[in-house]
Every structure is written in C-alpha cells, then in structure tokens.
XYZ file of C-alpha atoms in Angstrom:
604
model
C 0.000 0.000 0.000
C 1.619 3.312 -1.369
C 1.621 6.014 1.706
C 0.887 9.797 1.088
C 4.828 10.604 1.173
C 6.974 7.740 1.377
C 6.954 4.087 1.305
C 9.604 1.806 3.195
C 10.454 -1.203 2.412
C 12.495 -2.862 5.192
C 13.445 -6.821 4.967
C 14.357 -8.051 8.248
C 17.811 -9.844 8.759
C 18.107 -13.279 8.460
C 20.194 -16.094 8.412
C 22.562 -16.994 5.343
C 20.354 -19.664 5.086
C 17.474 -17.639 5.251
C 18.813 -14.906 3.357
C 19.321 -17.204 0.567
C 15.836 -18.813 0.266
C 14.294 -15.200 0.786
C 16.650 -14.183 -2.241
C 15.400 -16.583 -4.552
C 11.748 -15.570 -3.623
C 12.718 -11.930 -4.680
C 13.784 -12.886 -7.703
C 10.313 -14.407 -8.572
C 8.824 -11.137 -8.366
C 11.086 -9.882 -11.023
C 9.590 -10.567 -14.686
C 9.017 -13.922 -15.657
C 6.772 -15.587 -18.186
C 3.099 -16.989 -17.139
C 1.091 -19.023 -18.930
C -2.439 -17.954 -17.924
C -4.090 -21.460 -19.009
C -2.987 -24.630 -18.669
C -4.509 -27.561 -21.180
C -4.039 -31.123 -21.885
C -1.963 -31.368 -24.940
C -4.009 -33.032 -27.160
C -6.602 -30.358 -26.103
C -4.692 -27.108 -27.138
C -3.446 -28.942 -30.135
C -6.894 -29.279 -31.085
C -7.958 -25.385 -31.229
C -4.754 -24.204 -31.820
C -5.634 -24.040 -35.501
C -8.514 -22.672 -34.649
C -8.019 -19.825 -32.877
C -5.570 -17.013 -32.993
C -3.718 -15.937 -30.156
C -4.617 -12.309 -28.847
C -1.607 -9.522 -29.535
C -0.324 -7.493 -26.944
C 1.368 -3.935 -27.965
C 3.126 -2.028 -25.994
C 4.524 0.981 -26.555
C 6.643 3.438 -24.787
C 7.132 7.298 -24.950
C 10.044 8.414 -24.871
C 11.236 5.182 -26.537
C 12.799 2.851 -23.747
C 13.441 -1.011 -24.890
C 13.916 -1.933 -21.709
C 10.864 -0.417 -19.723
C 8.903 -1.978 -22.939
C 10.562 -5.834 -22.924
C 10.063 -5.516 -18.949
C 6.026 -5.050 -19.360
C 5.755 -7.666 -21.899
C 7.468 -9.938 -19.702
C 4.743 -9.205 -16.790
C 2.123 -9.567 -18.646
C 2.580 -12.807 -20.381
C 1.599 -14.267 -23.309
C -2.770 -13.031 -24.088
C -2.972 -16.673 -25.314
C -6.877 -17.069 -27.462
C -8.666 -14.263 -25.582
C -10.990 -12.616 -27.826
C -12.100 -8.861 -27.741
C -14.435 -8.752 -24.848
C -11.863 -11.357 -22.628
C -9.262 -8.410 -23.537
C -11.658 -5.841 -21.690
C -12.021 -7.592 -18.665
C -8.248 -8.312 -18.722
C -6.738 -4.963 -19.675
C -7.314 -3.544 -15.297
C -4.992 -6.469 -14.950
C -2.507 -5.702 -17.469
C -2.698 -2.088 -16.683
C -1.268 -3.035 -12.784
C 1.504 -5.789 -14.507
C 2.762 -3.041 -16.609
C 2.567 -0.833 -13.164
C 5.186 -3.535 -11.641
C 7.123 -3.823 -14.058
C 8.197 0.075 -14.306
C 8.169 0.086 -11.042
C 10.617 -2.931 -10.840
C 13.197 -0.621 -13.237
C 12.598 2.774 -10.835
C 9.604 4.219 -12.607
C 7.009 5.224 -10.300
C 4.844 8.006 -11.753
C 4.011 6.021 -15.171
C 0.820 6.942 -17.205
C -0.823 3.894 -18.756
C -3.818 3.811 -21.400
C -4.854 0.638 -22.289
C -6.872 0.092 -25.954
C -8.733 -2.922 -27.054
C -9.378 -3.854 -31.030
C -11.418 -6.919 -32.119
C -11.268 -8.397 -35.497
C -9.422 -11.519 -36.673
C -6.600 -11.047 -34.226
C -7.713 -9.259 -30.489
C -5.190 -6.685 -30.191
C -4.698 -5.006 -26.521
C -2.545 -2.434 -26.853
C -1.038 -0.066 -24.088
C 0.468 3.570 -24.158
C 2.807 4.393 -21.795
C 4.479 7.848 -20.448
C 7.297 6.425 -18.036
C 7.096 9.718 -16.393
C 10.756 10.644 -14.088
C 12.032 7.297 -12.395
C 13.327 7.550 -8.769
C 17.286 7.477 -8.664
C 19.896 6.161 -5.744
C 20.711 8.452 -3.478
C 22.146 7.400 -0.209
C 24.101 3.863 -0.745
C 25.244 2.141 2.736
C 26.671 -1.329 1.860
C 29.303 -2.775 4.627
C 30.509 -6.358 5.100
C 31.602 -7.262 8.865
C 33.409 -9.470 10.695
C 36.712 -11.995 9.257
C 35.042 -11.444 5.906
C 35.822 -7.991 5.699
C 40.017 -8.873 5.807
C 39.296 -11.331 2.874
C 40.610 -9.159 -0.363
C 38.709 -11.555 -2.245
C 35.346 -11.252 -0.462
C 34.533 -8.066 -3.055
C 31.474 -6.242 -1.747
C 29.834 -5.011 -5.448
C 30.119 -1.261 -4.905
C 29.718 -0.614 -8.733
C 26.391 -1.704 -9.109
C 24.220 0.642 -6.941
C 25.884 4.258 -7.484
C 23.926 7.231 -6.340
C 22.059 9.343 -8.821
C 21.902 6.342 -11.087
C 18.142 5.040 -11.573
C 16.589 2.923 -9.221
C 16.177 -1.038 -10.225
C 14.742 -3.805 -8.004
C 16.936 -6.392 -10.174
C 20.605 -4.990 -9.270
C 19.361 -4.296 -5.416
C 18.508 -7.886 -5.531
C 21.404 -8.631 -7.480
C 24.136 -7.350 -4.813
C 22.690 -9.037 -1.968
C 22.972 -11.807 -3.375
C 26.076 -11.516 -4.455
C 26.865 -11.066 -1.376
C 24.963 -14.116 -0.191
C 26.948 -16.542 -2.902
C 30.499 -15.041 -1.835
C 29.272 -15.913 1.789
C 28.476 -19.305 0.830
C 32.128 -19.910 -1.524
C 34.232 -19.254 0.957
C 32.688 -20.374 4.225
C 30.596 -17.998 5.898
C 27.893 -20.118 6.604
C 26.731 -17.791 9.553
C 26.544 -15.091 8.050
C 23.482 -12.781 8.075
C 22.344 -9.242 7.068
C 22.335 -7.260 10.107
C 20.077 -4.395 8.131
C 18.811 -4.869 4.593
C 16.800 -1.821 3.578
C 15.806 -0.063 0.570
C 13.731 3.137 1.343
C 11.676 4.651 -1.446
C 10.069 7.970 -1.784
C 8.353 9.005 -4.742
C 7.429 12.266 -4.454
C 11.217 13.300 -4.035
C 11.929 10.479 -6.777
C 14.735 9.557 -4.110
C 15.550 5.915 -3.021
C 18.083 4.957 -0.125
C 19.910 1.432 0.230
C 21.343 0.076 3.615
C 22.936 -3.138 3.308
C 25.188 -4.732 6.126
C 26.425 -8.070 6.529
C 28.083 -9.341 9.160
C 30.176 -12.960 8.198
C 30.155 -14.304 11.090
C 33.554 -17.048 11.450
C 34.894 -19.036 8.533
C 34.470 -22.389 8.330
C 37.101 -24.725 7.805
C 37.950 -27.848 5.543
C 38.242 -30.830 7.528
C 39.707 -34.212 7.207
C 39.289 -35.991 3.323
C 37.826 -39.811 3.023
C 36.887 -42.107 0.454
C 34.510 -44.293 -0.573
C 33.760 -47.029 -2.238
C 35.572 -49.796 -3.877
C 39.198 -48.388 -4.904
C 42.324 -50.459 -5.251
C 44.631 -47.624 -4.467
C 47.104 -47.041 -1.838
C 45.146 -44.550 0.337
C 48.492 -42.239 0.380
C 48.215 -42.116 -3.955
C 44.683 -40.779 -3.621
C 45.674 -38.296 -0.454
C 48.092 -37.011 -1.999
C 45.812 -36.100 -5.064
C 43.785 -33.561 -2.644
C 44.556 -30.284 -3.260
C 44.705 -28.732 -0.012
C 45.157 -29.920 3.633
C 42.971 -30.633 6.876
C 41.958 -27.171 8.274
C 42.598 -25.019 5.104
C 39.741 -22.113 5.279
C 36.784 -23.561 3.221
C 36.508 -22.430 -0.470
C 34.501 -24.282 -3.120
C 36.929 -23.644 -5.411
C 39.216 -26.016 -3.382
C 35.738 -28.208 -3.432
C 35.824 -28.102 -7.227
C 39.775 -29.156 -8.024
C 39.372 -31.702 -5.403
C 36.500 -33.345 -8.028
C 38.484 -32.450 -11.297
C 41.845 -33.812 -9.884
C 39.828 -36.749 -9.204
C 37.935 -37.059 -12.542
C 41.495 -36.380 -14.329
C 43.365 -38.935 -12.744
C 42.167 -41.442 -15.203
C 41.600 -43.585 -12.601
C 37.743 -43.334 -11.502
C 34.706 -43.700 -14.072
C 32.160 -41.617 -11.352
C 33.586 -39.125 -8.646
C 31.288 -37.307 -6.074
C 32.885 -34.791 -3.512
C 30.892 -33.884 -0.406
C 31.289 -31.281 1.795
C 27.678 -30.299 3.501
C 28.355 -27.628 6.496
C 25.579 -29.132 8.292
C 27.626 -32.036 9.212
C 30.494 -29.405 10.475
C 31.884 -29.990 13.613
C 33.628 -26.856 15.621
C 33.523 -25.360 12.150
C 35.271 -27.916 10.513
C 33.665 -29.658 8.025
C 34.510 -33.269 6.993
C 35.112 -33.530 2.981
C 33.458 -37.169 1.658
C 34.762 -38.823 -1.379
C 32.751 -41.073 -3.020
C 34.703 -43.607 -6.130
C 33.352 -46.139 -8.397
C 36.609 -47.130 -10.401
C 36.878 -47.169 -13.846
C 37.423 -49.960 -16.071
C 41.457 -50.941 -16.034
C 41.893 -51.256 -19.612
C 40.878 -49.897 -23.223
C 41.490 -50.487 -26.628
C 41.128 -47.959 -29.311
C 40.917 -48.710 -33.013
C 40.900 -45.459 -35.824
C 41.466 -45.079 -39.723
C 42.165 -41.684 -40.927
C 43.541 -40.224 -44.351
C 45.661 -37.183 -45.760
C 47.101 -36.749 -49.051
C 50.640 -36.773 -47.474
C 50.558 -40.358 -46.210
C 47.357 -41.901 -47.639
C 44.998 -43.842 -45.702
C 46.323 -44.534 -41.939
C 45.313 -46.596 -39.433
C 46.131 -45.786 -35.578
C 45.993 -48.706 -32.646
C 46.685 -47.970 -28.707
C 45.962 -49.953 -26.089
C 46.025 -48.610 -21.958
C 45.876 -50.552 -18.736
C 45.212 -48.048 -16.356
C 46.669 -49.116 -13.359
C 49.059 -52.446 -13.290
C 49.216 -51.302 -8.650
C 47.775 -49.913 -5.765
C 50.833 -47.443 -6.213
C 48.698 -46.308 -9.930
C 51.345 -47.308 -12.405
C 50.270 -48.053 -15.844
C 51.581 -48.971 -19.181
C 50.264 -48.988 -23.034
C 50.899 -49.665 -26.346
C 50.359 -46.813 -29.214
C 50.981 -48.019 -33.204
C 50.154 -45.933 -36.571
C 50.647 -47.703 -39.711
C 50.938 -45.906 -42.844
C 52.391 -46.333 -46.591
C 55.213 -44.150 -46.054
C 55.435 -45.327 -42.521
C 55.002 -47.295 -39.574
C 55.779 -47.286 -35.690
C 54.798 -48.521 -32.926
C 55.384 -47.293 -29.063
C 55.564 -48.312 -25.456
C 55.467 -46.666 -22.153
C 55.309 -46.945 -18.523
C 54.025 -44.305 -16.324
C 54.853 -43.762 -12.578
C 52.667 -40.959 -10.473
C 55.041 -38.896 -8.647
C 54.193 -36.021 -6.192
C 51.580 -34.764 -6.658
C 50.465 -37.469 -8.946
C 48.134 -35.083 -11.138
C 50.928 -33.237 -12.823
C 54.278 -35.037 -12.389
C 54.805 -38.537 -13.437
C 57.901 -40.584 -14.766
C 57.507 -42.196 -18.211
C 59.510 -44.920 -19.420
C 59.659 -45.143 -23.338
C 60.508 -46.846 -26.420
C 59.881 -46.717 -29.962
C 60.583 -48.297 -32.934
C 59.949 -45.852 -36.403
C 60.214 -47.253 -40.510
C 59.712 -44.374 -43.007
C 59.966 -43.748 -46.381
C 61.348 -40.854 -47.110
C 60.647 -38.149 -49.760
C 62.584 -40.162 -52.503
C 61.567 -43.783 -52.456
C 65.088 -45.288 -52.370
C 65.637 -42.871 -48.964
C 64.707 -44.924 -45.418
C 64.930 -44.482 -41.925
C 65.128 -46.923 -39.395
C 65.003 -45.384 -36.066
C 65.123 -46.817 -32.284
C 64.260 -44.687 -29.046
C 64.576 -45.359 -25.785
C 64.647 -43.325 -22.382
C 63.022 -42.046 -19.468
C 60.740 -38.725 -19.591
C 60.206 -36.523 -16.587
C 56.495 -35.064 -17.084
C 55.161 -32.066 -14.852
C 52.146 -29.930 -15.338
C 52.917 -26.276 -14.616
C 50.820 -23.844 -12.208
C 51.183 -21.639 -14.956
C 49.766 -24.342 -17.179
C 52.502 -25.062 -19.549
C 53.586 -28.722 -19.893
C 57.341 -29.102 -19.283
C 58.942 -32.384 -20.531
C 62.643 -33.510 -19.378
C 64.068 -36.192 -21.675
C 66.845 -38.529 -21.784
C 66.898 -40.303 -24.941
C 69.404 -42.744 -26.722
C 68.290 -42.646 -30.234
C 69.739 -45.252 -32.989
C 69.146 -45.331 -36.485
C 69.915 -46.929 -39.876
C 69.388 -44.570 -43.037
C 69.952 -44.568 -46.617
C 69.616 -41.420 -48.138
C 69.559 -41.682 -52.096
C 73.419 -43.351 -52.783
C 74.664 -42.487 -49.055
C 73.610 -44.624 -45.963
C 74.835 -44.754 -42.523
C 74.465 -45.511 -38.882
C 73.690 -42.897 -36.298
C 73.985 -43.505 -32.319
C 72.987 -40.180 -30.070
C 72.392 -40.127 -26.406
C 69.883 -36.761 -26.229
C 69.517 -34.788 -23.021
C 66.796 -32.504 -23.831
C 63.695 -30.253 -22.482
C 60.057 -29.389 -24.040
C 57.652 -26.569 -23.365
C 54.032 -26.780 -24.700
C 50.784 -24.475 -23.399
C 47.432 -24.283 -25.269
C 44.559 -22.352 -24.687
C 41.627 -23.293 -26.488
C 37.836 -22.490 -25.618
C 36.810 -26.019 -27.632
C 38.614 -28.769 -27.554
C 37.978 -29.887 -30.860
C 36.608 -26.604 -33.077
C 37.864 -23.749 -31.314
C 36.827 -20.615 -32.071
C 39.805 -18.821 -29.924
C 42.726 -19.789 -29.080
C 46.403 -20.597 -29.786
C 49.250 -23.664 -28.839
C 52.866 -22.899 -27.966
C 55.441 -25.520 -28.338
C 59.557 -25.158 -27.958
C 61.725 -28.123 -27.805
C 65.857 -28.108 -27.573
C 67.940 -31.025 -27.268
C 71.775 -31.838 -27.756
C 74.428 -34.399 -28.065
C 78.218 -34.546 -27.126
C 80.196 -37.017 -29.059
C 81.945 -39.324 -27.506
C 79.322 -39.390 -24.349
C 77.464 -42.145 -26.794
C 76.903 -39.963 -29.468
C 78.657 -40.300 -32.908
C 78.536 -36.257 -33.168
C 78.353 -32.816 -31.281
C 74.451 -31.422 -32.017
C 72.659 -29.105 -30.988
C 68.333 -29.426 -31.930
C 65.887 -26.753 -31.826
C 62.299 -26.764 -32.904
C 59.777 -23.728 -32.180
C 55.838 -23.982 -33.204
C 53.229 -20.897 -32.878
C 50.022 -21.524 -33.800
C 46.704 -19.046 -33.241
C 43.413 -18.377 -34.262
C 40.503 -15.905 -33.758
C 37.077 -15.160 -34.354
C 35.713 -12.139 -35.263
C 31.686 -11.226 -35.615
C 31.015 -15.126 -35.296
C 31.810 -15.878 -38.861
C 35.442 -14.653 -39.588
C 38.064 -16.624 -38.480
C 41.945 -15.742 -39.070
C 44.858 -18.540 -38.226
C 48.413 -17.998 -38.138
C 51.625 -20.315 -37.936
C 54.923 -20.049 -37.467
C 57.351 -22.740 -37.577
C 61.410 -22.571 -37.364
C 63.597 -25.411 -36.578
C 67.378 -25.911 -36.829
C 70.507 -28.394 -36.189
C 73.843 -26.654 -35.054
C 76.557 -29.452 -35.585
C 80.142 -29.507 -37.165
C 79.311 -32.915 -38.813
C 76.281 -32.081 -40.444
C 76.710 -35.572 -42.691
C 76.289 -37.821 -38.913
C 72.839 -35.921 -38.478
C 70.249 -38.766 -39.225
C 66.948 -37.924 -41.524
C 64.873 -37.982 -38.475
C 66.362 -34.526 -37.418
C 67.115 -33.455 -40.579
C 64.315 -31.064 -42.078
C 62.116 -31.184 -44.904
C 59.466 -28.954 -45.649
C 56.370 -29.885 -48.250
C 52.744 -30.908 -47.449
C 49.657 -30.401 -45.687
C 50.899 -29.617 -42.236
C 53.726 -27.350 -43.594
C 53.953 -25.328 -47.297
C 50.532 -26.420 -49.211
C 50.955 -26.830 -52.893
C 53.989 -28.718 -52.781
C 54.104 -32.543 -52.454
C 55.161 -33.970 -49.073
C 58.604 -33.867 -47.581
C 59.752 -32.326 -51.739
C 61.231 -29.258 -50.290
C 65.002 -30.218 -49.712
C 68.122 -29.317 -50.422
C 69.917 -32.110 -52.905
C 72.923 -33.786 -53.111
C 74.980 -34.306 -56.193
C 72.856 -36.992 -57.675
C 69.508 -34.808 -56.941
C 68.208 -36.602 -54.467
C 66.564 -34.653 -51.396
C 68.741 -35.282 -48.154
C 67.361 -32.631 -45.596
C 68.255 -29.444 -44.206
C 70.037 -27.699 -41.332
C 67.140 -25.684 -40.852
C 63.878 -24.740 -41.484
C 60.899 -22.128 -41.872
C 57.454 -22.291 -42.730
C 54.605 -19.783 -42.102
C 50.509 -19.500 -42.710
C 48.267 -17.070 -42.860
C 44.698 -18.494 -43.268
C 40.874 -16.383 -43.491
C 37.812 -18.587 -42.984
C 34.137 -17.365 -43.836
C 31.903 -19.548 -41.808
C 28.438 -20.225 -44.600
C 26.950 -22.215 -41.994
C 27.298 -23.249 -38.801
C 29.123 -26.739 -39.945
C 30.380 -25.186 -43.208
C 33.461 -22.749 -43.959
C 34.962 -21.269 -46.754
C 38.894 -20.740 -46.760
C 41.960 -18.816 -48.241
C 45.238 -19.108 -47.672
C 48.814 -18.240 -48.247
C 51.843 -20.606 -47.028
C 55.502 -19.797 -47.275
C 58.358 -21.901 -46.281
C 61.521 -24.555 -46.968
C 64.188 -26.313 -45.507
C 67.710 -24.901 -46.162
C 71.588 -25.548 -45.449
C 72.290 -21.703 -44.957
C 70.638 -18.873 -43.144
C 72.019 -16.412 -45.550
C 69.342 -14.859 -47.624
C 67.673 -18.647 -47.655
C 65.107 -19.295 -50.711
C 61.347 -19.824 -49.349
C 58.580 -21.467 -51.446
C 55.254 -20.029 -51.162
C 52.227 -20.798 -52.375
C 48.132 -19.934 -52.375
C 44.792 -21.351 -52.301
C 41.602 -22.178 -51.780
C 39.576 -24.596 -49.765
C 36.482 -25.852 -47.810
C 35.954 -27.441 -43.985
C 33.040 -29.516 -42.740
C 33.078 -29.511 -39.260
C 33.044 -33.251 -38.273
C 32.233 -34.886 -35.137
C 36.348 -35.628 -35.212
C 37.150 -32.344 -35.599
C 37.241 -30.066 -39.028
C 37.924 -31.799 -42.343
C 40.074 -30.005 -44.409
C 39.939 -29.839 -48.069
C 42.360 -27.687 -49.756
C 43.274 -26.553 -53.447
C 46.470 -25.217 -53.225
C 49.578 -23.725 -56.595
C 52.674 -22.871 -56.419
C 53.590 -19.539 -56.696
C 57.648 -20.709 -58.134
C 55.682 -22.139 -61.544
C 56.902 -25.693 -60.317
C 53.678 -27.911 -61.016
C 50.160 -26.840 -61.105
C 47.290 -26.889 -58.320
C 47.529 -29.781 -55.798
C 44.700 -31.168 -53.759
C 45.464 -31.066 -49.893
C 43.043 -34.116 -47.470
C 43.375 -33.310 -43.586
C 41.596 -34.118 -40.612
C 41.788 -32.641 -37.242
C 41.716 -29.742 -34.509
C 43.374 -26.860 -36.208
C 44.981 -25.640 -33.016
C-alpha cells in the first residue's frame, strides 16, 4: 500500500540460510513468463488451428526497450482471448505493466490501455514512463573476518547514487553477497540491516545493506569411498589442499576435477555439507566407483601426405595400488610405420608429475623412395604440469638409427639430453573458435658421451586463431627449426628437415622441399621455416569457406635462404572428429600446377 509521502520497504535480517531462500523468492517477483491457461496437450493442439492468439502492444514514450521488454514480460503471453476477454483483462494488465516500471525505478508512469477486435484481439497499451526515482544514499558494509578477505569483493559498482533505481541490481548485490558468503565459508553469516527506502514524491531511493560474516568455516579431514584399489596415500596425496585449510569451493571443485582427471575413476562425487560441520570444521566425503582398467582404441584416418592410416593404442590403467600403468600406441601408414611403449609412474603430486619410461621403434619412407629411416628410441621422460599451465617435458633419450639417403647410408647412435615446453589455450577442444598452442623443444648431443657427433636441436611452433563477428576466423603459424653441428653428414633424416605438405607449405608434395645432393636426391636441411596465414568465412554453422597463403623450406644456410610459397583455396566440414580439411592449393615458383590437400583434425 503506497503512503501519502513515502513508502519503506524494510526486509528483516536473516540467516545466510534464510537470506538465501528469501533471495530466490525476490527474484520471482522480477519478470518472468506466465502461462495464464494450462490444457491437456491433445486439447490445445486441437484449437490451436482454430483460434488465434490475442496480440499485446506495448509501446513506450520516450522510446525505452527496456521499460517496454520488462512489461511484456509481466504480462505474459494473451494466449486465445478474444475482444471482450481483452476488456475484462486490460485492469490487470494495466497493474503488470505498473510492476514492471516500477521494478526498473519508474514510479509516476501513465498507462492507457486500448482494445481492437477483429481476426486477431489486439490489446494495446500507451505508456508515459514519467521521471524514475534514482539512488541516493548507498550504505553497503561487510563485517566481521570477511571484511580482511581481499577476495570477499562487496559489489560497490552496481548501486551508485544518482543512477536510476532497479529492483533487479538491489537484488542482485545481496545476493552476491549471499553466494560469496556461501564460496568461501561464511555459513553464519546474516544481514544485520537490509533496507531499501523509497520515496516518490522526491523520486529519491536509499539502500542500507550490512552483513556481518560471522567465522569461517574450515575444511576438515578428506575420506573415500567405495571400492578403490589404491594405496590410500596415492589418492591423499591427489587432494589439493590440507585438513583445516579455510573452506573455499573452489578447493571443493579441483578436489573433483583432480579426481575425474586422474584417469583412474569412471564416477567421482565430492561432499562437503556444512551441516555435518563440527567446531567449524567440516569433513570432505569422497565417493569412487573405479573405472574400467583397460581400453582399446581402433581409428582409420587419411591425408594426401601419407594416404589412408590406421592408428591402434591400447592402456591398462593401473598395473598397482601405487597407480602405475603402461600402453601400447601403433600408426601404420604407406610411407610409414611405428609402434610405441610406455610406462608411467605418479610422482608427487600425482596429477601433474609422473615418470615415463619409453621406447619406440619408427620405418619411413622418405621423400625419394630409395631414402629410409630406421630409427630406435629409448629413455626415461620426466612429465610435470605447470601452475602456470605449460607442460614441461625432461628427456633422456638414446636414439639409434639406420638410413639410406639416395646413394649415401649410414648408422647414427645419439644419447639426447633434452627439455620441451608446450601451453594451449583453447575455448573447444575440438573446433575452437579462440585460441592458440605454444610448443619449444631443444635437445643436444656430445660425441663421444654415446653420441657419434656434437648437435645441438631446436624446434619452435606458434600456432593461433581468432574469431571475429562469429563468422570470420583468421589462423596464423609459425614454424622454425634448426641443427647446429660440425658434422652435419652424422645428423640422421629424423632430425634433418624437410618442408612440403599439408601440415607445412601447401601446394607442394610432401617432404619435396630439400636441399639435394649431387645426384639430386633430397637429403634434408640444417634448418627450417614455414609460415601460414589463413581467413575462414563460416556459410553455416558446420560449413566454412577458406583462403590461404603458405611460405616456407628447408635450407643448409641462413644467408638470404630461398622460401617457397604458395596460395589457395579450400572448404571445412566440421566433423564430429574435428574439421575436415579440403584444400586446393599452386605454387607460386611455376613448379607444377594446383595440388589437392586431405586433412583431418583440430586446427589448433
């Protein structure tokens, strides 16, 4: 009821709890769509054909889209009233459309509602806002241990004075409030005074908001449930935080995820209710259900560089209580085949560093047909995940191959120390639409130390994408690579370079751009360059359009070295496997004419 002068409005303090529940209730007041009649299905289906739903018009003066959407939203859909339904409705409408300005700070509206008949009932509504009531005096305080939390952020921002009142935001900061409360422990917490005074013949509107926190609860002691094999120190030391850390659900949330990544569990559910809190502490439940311990996976795939392909792993998860496991990965190919092994070992923490032991066995054809490699790894790999989120890799690898290389062939023996950085940042895993991947990698050989020659081996990849108005998508990449050795004829073809194909300078066959020997026939560079510069034009939401412009080679010299480019044209499908890449690509040098390009996969 609207007094001669004033009205208050003054919400008593609560509980969080309380607070909370009375906080959604607000927020029901605020628009929402009603249906005004409820049918069976079959029933509405039946007249819908019949009958034309009533119109509703509103319009506002001065124009104001959001006074207008906020009415409509009151009022609801008119559903099949007809013209004299409309009459008896519009009173009702008239008072919606009331709430709804004066849920946005518009007190002294003037509403005329009209009513036409005819095929479709029209009821139609004029409205003159009128001046809204603005802020004026803003009071909002946090108490108690809350109030030394820098990242308990009371939302000062949103209520300013002189800007115009609105119910939604007033709501909007207390809870706010509320939900920081409720992340990081303040389960006691209450509003002391929650008021919002209104006066609309001064057009004038006051807040007072203070919360006190009351004490922060704490995280208590971590167990798990259900049937788990595991050493109950491997899954402790998987928590991310210790007994009597201040509660966060953040620290609720990694807890979960470090659990789900593991690769260990099939279901994971983390509870931590603060009604089962003791002196504040609350005990954090873990419940398991353990994954199968092996997989197989079987995939075919084809690009114009290697043909048709066919990839094979195999994982056992865990071999231990202690979470070891091994596997098996093989690709098999025309040009060529390998096959790998590995054994993993969690270390601590388990989620991010683990030791890998590896071997490999590699056969490839190289770019001329009477050029092999035969290559043989084997070493261990130190793997740790970053806070900063790059991957780091330390390697130790003994590497032994057998090559031919047109008329030449030899035997190369290198014992590798080396170190990898990668990062990506991608907002889809398999069609990003932002995003980019970082990836340097050095490694180097002393001879003598079982190595057949002094190397040094450097490889840098940059890789990005954007998106710009939803359907124009740029990509870049930039990849350099080099060998720094006196005895450039004991570097085997596997770290040799060779430049060519549909991952590197399109238009040119794979693996063709290479320096020569005598005889012509393409033995790999000291070094190498390539670079894209890609535009997609999305035509639908599965379909793109492409252009694109690649420049690279592999080289003995980086004196003014001689780069290929080339340009082209192309389409992608977006597949459930990732895009699939079909490209038209020519040479720009006059060697050959257009090639076609087949590729499959995430293009960061």
């Amino acid at each position: 009821m609207l007094l001669p002068n004033a009205v208050y409005a003054v919400l008593h303090a609560s509980t969080l709890r309380q607070s909370l529940v009375r906080s959604v209730l607000a927020s029901l007041v605020m628009p929402i769509r009603i249906l005004r009649r409820t049918a069976p299905a079959g029933v509405f289906l039946c007249f819908a054909s019949a009958l034309d739903a009533a119109e509703l018009d509103v319009k506002v003066t001065p124009s104001n889209s959001a006074l207008r959407e906020n009415v409509e939203n009151y009022i609801g859909e008119l559903d099949d009233r007809n013209e004299e339904e409309l009459l008896r409705y519009s009173r009702i409408a008239q008072e919606q459309a009331n709430k709804a300005l004066q849920a946005l700070g518009y007190y002294h509206a003037v509403i005329e509602t009209r009513v036409t008949g005819g095929e479709t009932p029209r009821l139609a509504l004029q409205i003159k806002p009128g001046e809204p009531v603005r802020l004026r005096d803003i009071t909002l305080q946090v108490n108690g241990p809350a109030a030394e939390l820098q990242a308990f952020r009371v939302p000062r921002n949103t209520l300013k004075p002189g800007a115009v009142l609105n119910h939604g935001q007033y709501e909007a900061v207390k809870q706010r409030i509320l939900n920081q409360a409720s992340r990081y422990g303040f389960f006691d917490g209450r509003f002391e005074r929650q008021r919002l005074a209104i006066n609309p013949d001064t057009n004038a509107a006051d807040v007072e908001l203070v919360f006190n926190s009351g004490p922060r609860y704490l995280l208590g002691d971590v167990g798990f449930e259900g049937d788990s094999p595991f050493d109950p120190d491997l899954l402790e030391r998987m928590v991310p935080f210790d007994p009597g850390t201040p509660y966060d659900s953040e620290l609720i949330a990694e807890l979960n995820q470090a659990m789900q990544s593991s690769g260990y569990f099939e279901g994971v559910r983390v509870d931590a209710n603060p009604a089962n809190a003791d002196q504040q502490r609350i005990p954090v439940a873990v419940q398991l259900t353990t994954r199968e311990p092996r997989t197989l996976g079987l995939g075919l795939g084809y690009s114009t560089d290697v043909g048709p392909r066919i990839r094979f792993d195999f994982t056992r998860h865990w071999v231990n209580p202690q979470g070891h496991s091994y596997g098996i990965e093989s690709e098999l190919s025309a040009p060529r085949q390998n096959v790998g092994l590995f054994y993993d070992v969690p270390l601590d923490p388990p989620l991010t560093d683990k030791l890998r032991y590896a071997a490999g066995y590699q056969y490839e054809e190289l770019s001329d047909k009477d050029s092999l490699s035969r290559l043989l790894t084997v070493g261990p790999e130190w793997h740790r995940r970053l806070p900063s989120g790059w991957q780091r890799v330390w390697a130790l690898k003994w590497r032994h191959e057998q090559y031919e290389l047109g008329d030449d062939s030899g035997v190369s023996t290198l014992l590798m120390p080396g170190v990898s950085y990668s990062f990506l940042r991608s907002d889809n895993r398999l069609d990003p639409s932002h995003g980019y991947r970082l990836r340097f990698e050095l490694g180097a050989a002393k001879e003598g130390m079982l190595s057949d020659a002094d190397l040094i081996h450097a490889n840098a990849t940059v890789k990005g994408l954007t998106t710009l108005g939803a359907r124009h998508r740029f990509l870049g990449r930039v990849e350099v690579g080099g060998n720094w050795t006196d005895e450039y004829t004991n570097v085997p073809p596997s770290l040799r370079y060779f430049a060519g194909g549909d991952q590197s300078v399109r238009g040119y066959d794979y693996q063709s751009l290479s320096p020569t020997n005598s005889d012509g026939d393409r033995i790999g560079g000291r070094y190498q360059l390539a670079v894209s510069a890609e535009y997609q034009y999305s035509v639908t939401e599965k379909w793109r359009l492409a252009t694109f412009v690649d420049q690279g080679n592999s080289f003995n010299s980086l004196e003014l070295p001689s780069l290929k480019s080339s340009v082209g044209v192309g389409v992608r499908w977006v597949s459930p496997v990732g895009p699939i890449r079909v490209d038209l690509a020519h040479p720009l040098d006059g060697e050959g004419g257009v090639r076609l390009h087949f590729s499959i996969g995430p293009e960061l």
